[in-house]
PDB file of C-alpha atoms and ligand atoms in Angstrom:
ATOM      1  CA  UNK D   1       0.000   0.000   0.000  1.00 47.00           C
ATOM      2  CA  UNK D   2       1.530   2.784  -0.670  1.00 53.00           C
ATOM      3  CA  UNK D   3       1.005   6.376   0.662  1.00 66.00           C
ATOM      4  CA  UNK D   4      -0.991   8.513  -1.743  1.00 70.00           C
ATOM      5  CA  UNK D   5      -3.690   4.812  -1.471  1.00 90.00           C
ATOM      6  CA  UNK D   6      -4.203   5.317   2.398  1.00 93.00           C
ATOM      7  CA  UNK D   7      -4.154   9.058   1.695  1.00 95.00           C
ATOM      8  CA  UNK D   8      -6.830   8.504  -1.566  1.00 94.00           C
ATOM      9  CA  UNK D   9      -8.878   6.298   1.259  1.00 93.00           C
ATOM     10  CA  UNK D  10      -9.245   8.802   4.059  1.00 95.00           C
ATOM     11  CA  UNK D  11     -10.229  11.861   1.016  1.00 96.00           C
ATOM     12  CA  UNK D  12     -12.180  10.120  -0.237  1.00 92.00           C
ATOM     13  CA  UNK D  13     -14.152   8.932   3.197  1.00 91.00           C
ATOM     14  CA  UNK D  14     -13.757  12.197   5.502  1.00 95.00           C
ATOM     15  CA  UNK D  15     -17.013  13.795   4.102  1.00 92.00           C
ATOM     16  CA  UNK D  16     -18.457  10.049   5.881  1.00 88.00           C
ATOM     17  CA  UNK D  17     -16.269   9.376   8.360  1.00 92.00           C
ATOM     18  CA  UNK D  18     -18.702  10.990  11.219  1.00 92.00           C
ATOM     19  CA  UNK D  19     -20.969   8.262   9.683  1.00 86.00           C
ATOM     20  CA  UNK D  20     -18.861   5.234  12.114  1.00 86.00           C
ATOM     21  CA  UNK D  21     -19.976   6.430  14.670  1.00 89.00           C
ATOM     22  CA  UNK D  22     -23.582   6.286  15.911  1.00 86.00           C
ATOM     23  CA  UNK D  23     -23.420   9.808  17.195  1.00 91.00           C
ATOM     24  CA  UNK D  24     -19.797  11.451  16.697  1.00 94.00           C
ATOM     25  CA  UNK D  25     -20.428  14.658  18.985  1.00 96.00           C
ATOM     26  CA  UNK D  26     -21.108  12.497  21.972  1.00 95.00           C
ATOM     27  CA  UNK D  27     -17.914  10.152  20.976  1.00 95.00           C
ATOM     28  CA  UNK D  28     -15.871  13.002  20.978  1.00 97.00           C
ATOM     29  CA  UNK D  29     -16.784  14.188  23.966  1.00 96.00           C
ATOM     30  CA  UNK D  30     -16.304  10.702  25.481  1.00 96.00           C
ATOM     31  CA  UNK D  31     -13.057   9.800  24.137  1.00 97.00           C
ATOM     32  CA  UNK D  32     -11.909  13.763  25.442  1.00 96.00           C
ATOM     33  CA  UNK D  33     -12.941  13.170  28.695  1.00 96.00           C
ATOM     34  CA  UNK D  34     -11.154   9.972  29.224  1.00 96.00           C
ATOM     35  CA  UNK D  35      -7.913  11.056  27.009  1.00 96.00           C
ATOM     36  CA  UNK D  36      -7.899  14.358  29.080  1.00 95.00           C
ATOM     37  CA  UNK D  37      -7.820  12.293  32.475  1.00 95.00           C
ATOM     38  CA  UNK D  38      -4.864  10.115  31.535  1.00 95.00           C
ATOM     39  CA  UNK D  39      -2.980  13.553  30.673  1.00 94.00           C
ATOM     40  CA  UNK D  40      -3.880  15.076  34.127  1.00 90.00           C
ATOM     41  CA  UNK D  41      -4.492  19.557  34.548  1.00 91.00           C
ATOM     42  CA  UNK D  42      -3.511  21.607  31.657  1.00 87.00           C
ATOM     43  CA  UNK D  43      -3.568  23.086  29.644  1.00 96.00           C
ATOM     44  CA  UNK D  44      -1.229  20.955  27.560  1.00 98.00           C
ATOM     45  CA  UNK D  45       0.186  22.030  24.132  1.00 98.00           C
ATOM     46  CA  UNK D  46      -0.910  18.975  22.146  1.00 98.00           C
ATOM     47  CA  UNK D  47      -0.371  17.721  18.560  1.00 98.00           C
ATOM     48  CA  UNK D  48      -2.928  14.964  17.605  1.00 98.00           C
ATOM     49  CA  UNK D  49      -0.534  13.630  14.363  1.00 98.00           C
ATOM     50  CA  UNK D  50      -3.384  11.847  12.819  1.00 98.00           C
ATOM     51  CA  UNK D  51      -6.360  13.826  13.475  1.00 98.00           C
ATOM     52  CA  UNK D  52      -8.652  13.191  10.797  1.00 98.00           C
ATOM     53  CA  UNK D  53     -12.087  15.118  10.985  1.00 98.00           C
ATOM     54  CA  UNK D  54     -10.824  15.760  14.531  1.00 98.00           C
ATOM     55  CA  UNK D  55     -12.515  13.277  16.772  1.00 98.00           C
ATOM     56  CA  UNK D  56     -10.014  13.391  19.694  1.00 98.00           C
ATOM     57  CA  UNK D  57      -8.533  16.933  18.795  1.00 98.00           C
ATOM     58  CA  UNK D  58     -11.826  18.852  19.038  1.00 98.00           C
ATOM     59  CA  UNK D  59     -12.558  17.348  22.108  1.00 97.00           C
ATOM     60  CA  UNK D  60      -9.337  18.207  23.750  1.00 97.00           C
ATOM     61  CA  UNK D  61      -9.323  21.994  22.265  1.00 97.00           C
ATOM     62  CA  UNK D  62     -12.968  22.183  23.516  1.00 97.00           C
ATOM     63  CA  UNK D  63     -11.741  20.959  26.951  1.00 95.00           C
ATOM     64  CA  UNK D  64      -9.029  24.041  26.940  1.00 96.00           C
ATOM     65  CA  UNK D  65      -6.010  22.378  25.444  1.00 97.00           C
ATOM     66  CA  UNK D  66      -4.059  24.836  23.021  1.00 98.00           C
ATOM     67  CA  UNK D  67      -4.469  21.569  20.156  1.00 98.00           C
ATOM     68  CA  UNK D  68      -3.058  21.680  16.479  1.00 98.00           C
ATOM     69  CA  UNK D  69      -3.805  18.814  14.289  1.00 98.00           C
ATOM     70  CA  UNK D  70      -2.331  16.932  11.093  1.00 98.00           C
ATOM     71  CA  UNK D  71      -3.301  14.225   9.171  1.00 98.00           C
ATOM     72  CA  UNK D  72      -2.236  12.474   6.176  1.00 98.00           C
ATOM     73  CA  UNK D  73      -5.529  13.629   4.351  1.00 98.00           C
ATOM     74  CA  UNK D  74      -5.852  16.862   3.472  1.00 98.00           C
ATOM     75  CA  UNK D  75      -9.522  16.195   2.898  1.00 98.00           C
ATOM     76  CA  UNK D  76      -9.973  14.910   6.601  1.00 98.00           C
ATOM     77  CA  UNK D  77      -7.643  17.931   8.025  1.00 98.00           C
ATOM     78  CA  UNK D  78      -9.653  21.029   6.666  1.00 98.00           C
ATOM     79  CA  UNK D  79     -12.168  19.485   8.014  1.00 98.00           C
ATOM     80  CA  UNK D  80     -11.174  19.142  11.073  1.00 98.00           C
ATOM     81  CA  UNK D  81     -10.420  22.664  11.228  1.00 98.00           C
ATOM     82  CA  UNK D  82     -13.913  23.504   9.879  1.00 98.00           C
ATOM     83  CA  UNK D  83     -16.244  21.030  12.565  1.00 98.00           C
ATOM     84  CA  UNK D  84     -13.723  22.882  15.299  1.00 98.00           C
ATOM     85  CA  UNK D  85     -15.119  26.274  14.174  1.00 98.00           C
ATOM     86  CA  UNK D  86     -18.808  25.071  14.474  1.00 98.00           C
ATOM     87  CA  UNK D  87     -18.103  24.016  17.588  1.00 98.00           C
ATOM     88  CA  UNK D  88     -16.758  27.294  18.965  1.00 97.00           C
ATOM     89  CA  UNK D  89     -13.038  25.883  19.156  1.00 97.00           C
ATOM     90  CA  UNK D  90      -9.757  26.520  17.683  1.00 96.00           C
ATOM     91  CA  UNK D  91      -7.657  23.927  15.944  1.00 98.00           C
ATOM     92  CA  UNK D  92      -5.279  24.603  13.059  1.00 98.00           C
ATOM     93  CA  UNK D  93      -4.448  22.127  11.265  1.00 98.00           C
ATOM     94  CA  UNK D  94      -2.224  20.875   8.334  1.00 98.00           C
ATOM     95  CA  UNK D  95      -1.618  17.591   6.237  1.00 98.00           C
ATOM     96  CA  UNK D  96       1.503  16.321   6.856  1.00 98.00           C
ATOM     97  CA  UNK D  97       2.985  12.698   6.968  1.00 98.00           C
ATOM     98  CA  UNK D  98       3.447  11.550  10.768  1.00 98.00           C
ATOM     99  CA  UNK D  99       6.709  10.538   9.516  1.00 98.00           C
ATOM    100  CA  UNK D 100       7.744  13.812   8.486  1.00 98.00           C
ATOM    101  CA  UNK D 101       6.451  16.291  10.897  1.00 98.00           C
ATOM    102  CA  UNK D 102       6.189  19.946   9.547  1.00 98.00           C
ATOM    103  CA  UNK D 103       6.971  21.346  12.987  1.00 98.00           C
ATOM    104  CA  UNK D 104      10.078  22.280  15.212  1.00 98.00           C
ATOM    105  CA  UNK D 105      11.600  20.580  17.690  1.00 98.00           C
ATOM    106  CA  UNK D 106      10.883  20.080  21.803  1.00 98.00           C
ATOM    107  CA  UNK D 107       7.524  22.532  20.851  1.00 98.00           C
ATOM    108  CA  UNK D 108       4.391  20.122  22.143  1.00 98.00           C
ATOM    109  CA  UNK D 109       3.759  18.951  25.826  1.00 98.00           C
ATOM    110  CA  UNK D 110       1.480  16.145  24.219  1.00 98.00           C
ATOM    111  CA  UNK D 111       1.356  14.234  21.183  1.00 98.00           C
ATOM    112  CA  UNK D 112      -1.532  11.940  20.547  1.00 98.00           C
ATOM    113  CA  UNK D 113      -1.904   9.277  17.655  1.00 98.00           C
ATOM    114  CA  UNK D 114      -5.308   8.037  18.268  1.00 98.00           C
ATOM    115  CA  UNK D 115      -7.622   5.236  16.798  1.00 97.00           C
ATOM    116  CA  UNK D 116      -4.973   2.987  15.185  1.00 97.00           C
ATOM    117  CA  UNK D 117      -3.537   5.233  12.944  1.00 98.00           C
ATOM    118  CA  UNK D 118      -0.114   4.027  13.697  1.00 98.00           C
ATOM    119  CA  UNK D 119      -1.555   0.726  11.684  1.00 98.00           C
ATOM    120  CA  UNK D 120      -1.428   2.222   8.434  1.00 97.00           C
ATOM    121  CA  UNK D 121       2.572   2.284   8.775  1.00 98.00           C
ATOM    122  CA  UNK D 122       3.428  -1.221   7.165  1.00 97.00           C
ATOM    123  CA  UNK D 123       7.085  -1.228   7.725  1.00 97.00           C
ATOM    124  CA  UNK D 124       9.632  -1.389  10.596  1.00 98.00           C
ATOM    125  CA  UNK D 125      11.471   1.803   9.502  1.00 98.00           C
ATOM    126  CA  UNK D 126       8.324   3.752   8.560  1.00 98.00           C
ATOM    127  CA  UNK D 127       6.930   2.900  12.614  1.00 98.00           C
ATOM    128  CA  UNK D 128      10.066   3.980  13.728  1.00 98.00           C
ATOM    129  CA  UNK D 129      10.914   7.298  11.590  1.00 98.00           C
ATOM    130  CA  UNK D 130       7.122   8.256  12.796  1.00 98.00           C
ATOM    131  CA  UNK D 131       8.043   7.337  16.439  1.00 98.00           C
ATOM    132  CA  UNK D 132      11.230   9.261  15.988  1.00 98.00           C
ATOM    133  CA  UNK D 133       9.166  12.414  15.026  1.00 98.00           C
ATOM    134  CA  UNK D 134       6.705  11.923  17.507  1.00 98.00           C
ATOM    135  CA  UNK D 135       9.891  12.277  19.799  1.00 98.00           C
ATOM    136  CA  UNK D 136      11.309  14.779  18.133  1.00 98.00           C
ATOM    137  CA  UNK D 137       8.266  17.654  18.339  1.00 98.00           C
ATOM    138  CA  UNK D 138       8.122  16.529  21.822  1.00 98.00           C
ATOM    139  CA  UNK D 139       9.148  18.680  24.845  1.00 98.00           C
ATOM    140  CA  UNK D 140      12.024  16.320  27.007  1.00 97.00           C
ATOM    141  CA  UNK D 141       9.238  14.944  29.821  1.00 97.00           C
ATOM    142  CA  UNK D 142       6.751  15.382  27.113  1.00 98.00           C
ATOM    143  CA  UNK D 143       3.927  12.620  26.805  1.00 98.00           C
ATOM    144  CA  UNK D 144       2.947  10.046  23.755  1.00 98.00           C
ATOM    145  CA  UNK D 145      -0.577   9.170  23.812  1.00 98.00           C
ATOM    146  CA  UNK D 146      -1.173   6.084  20.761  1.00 98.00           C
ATOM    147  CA  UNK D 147      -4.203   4.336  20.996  1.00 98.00           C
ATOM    148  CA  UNK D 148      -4.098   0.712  18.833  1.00 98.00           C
ATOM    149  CA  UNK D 149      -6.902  -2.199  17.972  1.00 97.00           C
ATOM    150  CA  UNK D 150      -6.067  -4.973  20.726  1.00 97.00           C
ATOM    151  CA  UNK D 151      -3.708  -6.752  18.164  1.00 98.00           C
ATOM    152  CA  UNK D 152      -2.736  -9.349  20.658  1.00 98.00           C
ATOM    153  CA  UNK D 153      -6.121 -10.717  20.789  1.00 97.00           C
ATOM    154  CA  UNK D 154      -6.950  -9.674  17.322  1.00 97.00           C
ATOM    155  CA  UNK D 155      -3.992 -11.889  15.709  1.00 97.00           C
ATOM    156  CA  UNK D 156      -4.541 -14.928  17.844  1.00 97.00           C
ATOM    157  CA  UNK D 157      -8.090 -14.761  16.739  1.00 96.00           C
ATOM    158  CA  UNK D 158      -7.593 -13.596  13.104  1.00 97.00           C
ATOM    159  CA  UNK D 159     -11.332 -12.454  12.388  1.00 97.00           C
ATOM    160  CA  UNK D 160     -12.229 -11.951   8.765  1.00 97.00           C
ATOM    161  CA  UNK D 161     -14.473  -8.884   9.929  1.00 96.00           C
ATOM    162  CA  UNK D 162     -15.079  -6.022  12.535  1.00 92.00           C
ATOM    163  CA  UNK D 163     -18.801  -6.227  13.356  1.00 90.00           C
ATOM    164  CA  UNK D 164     -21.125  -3.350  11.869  1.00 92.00           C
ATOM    165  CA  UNK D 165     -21.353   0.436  13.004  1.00 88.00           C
ATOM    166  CA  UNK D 166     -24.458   1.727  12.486  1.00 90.00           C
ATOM    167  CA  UNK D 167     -25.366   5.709  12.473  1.00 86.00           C
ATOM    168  CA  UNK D 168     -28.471   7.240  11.707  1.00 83.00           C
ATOM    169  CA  UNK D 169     -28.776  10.698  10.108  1.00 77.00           C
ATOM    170  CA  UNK D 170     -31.113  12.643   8.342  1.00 76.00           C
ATOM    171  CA  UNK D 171     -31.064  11.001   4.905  1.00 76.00           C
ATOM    172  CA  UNK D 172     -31.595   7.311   7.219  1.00 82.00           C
ATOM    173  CA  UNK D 173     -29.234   4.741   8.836  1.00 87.00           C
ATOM    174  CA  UNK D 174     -25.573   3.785   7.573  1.00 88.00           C
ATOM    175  CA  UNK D 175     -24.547   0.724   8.315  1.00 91.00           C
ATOM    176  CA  UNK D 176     -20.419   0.399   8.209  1.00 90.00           C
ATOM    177  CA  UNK D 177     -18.587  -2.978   8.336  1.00 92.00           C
ATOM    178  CA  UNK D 178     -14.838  -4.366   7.423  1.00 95.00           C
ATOM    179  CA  UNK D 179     -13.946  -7.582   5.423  1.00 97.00           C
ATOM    180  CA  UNK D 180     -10.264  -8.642   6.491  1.00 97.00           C
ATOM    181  CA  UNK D 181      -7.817 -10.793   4.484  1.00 97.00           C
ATOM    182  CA  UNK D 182      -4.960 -11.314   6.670  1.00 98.00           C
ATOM    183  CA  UNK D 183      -1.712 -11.784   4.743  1.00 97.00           C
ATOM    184  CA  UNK D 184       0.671 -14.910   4.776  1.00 96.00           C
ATOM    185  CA  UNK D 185       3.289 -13.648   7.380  1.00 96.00           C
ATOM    186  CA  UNK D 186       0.009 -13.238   9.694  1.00 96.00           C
ATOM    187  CA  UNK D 187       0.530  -9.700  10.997  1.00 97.00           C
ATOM    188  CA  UNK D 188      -0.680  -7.530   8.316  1.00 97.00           C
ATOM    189  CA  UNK D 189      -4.025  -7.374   6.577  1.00 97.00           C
ATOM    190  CA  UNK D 190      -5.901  -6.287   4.078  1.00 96.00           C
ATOM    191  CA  UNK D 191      -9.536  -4.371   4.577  1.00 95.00           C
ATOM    192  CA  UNK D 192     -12.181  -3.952   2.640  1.00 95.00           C
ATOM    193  CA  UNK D 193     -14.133  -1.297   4.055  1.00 92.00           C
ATOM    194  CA  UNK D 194     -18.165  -1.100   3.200  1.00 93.00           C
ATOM    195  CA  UNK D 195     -20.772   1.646   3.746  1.00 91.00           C
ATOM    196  CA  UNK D 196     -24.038   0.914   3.114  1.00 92.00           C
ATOM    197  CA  UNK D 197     -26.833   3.716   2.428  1.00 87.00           C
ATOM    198  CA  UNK D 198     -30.627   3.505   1.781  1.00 85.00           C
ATOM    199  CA  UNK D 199     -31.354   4.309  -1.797  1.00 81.00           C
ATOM    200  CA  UNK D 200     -34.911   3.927  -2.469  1.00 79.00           C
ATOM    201  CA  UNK D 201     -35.820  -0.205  -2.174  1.00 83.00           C
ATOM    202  CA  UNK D 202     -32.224  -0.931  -3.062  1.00 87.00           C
ATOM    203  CA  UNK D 203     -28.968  -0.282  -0.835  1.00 89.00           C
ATOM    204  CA  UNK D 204     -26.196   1.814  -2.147  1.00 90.00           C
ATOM    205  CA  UNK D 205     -22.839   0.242  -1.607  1.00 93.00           C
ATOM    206  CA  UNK D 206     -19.408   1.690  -1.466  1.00 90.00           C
ATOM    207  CA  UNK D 207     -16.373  -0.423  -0.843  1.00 93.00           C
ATOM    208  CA  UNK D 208     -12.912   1.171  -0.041  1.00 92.00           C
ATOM    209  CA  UNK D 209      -9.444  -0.367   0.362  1.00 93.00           C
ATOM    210  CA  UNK D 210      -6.584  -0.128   2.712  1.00 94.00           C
ATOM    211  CA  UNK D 211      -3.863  -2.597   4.440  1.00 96.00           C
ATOM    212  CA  UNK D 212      -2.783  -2.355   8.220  1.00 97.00           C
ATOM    213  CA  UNK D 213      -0.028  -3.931  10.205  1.00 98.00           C
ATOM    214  CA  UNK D 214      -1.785  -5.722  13.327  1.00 98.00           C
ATOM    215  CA  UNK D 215       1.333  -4.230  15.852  1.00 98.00           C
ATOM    216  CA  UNK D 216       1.500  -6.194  19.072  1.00 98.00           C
ATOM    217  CA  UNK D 217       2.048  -4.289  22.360  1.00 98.00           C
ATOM    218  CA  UNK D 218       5.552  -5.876  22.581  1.00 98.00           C
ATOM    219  CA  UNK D 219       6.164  -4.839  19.186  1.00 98.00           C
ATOM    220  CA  UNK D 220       5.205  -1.122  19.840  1.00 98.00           C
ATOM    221  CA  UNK D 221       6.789  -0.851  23.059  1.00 98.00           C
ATOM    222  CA  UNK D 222      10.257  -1.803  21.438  1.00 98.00           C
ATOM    223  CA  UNK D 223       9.721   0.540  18.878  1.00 98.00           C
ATOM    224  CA  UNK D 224       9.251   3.170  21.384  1.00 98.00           C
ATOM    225  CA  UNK D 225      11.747   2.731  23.714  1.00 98.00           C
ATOM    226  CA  UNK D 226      14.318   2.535  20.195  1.00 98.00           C
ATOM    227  CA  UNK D 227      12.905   6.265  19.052  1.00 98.00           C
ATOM    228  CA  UNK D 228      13.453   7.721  22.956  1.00 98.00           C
ATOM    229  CA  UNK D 229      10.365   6.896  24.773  1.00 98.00           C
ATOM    230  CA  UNK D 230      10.602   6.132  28.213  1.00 98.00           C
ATOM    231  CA  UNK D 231       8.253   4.616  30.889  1.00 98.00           C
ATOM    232  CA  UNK D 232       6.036   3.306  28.204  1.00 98.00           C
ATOM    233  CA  UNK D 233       2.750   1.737  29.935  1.00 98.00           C
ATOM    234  CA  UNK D 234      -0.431   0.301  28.461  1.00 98.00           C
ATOM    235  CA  UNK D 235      -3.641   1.066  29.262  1.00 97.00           C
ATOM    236  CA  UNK D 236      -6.477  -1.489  28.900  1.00 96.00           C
ATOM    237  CA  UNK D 237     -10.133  -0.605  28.205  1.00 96.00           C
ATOM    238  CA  UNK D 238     -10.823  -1.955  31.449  1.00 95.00           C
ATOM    239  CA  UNK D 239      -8.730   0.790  33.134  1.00 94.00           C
ATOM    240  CA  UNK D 240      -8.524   3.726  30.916  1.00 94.00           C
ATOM    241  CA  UNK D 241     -12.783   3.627  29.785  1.00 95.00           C
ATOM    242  CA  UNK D 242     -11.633   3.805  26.300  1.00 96.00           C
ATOM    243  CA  UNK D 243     -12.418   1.581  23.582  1.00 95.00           C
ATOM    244  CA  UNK D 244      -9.121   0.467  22.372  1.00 97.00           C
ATOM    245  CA  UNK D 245      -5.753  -0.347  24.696  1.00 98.00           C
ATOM    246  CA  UNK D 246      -4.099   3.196  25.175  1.00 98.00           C
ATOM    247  CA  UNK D 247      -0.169   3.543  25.034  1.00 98.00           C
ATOM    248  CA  UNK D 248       1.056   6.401  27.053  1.00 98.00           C
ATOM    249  CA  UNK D 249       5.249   6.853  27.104  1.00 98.00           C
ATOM    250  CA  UNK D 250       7.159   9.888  28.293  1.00 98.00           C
ATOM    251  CA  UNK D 251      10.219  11.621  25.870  1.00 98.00           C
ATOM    252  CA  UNK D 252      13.238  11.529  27.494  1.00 93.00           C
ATOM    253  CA  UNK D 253      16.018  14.098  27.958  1.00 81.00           C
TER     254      UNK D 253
HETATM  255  C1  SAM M 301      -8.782   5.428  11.651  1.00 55.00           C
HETATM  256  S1  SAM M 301      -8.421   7.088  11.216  1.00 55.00           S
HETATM  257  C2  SAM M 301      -8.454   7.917  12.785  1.00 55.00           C
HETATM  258  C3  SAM M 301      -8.592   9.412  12.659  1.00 55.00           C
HETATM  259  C4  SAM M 301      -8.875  10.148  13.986  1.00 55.00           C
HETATM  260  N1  SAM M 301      -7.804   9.996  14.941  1.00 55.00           N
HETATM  261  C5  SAM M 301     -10.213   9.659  14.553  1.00 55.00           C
HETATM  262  O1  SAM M 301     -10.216   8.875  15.514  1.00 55.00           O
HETATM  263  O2  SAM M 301     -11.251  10.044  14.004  1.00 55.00           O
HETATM  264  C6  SAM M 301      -6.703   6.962  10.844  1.00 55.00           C
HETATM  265  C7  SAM M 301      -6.081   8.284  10.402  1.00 55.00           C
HETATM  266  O3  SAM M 301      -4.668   8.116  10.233  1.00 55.00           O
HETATM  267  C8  SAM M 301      -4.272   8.938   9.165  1.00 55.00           C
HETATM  268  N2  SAM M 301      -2.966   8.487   8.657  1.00 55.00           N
HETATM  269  C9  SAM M 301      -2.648   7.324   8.065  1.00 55.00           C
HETATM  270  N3  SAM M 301      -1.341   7.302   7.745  1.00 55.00           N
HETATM  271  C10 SAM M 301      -0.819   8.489   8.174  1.00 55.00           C
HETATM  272  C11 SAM M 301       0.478   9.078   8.122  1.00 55.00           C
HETATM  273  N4  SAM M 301       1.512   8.444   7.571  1.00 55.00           N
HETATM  274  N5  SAM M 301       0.643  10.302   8.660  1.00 55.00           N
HETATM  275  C12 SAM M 301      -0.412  10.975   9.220  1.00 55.00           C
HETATM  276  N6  SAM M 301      -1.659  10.484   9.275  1.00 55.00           N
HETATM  277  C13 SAM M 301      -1.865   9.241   8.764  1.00 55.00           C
HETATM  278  C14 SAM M 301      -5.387   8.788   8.162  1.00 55.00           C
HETATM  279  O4  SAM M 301      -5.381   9.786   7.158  1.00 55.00           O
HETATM  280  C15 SAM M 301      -6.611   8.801   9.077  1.00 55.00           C
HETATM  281  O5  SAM M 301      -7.133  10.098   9.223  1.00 55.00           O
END
């Protein structure tokens, strides 16, 4: 997979991507509140390196943090910027690769990476050069907040699909489900990713296409203690309240 496909995939969905979630205000103010308690009184200066529409950004900027995203997508960062603004908050952003971050050094108190982003690297030296960057922008003391699909579980299992999301909006319920096709060296897959809209008696379908690497926890802790991170802990759902196993790690000097 190369680049400009995952960027062509998250263009081409951010107009939808709000549609994954059965109400995406009150997820964002959910996955805020919980983010925002593992990162203790602010405010923090925070980078969110794969923001998207802004799903965890907003939420922090909203809850007083001085937030700038990025993202990959263009598409998915203006908009980000744009739902902010509705909302009454401020959050520049830019598109930038997380491997190549367009800002200076030891500038952020925070960087987050949320919602298995991370997965889309597919490569050893692409998860460390983004690491590395992560590191870089950081303040020394400065915390890493990645949050990552339970890949542990997920490649003993090997499931061929993540259940169905289903929103409802004006124009009627969209109903969002994955087809995986795990690869031969069994850490990496391929997913096919399906929305489904009402369109009269019939059901429109679009299907798009990207691959992830399913990263186990020991694999992402090595990685980030090798680009500088230090104290790295994981957080299960169990103990943080959020929906996916949280990796906090701190930069050091
Ligand atoms: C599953 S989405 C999560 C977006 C957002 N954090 C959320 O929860 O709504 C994954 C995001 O990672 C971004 N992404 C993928 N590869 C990236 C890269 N190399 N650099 C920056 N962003 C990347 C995609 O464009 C996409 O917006």
């Amino acid at each position: 997979m190369t680049d400009s496909s995952t960027r062509d995939f998250y263009d081409s969905l951010a107009p939808d991507y709000h549609r994954i979630f059965a109400d995406w205000d009150a997820s964002m103010a959910r996955q805020a509140a919980v983010l925002g308690a593992l990162l203790g009184p602010g405010p923090h200066r925070v980078l969110d390196c794969s923001c998207g529409i802004g799903t965890q950004a907003i939420g922090l900027a909203l809850a007083g943090h001085r937030v700038v995203g990025s993202d990959l997508s263009p598409v998915a960062a203006t908009r980000a910027a744009a739902e902010a603004t509705a909302r009454g908050a401020r959050l520049p952003t830019a598109a930038a690769d997380m491997r190549r971050l367009p800002f200076a050094s030891s500038v952020f108190d925070v960087v987050v990476c949320a919602d298995n982003s991370m997965a889309h690297l597919l490569t050893a030296s692409d998860v460390a050069a983004a690491l590395a960057d992560m590191r870089r922008v950081l303040r020394e003391g400065g915390r890493l907040l990645l949050t990552l699909r339970d890949y542990d579980e997920l490649r003993r299992t090997r499931p061929g699909a993540a259940p169905p999301q289903v929103s409802e909006g004006s124009d009627g319920r969209v109903i969002t489900f994955q087809l995986w096709h795990w690869h031969e060296d069994g850490e990496r897959y391929d997913q096919e990713y399906f929305q489904l809209r009402p369109g009269g008696d019939e059901w429109a379908v679009q299907v798009r296409r990207t691959t992830s690497w399913a990263l186990t926890r020991a694999q992402l802790t090595r990685f980030a203690g090798a680009a500088g991170f230090v104290d790295v802990r994981w957080h299960d759902p169990a103990s943080s309240g959020f929906y996916q196993p949280v990796l906090t790690a701190r930069a050091a000097g």
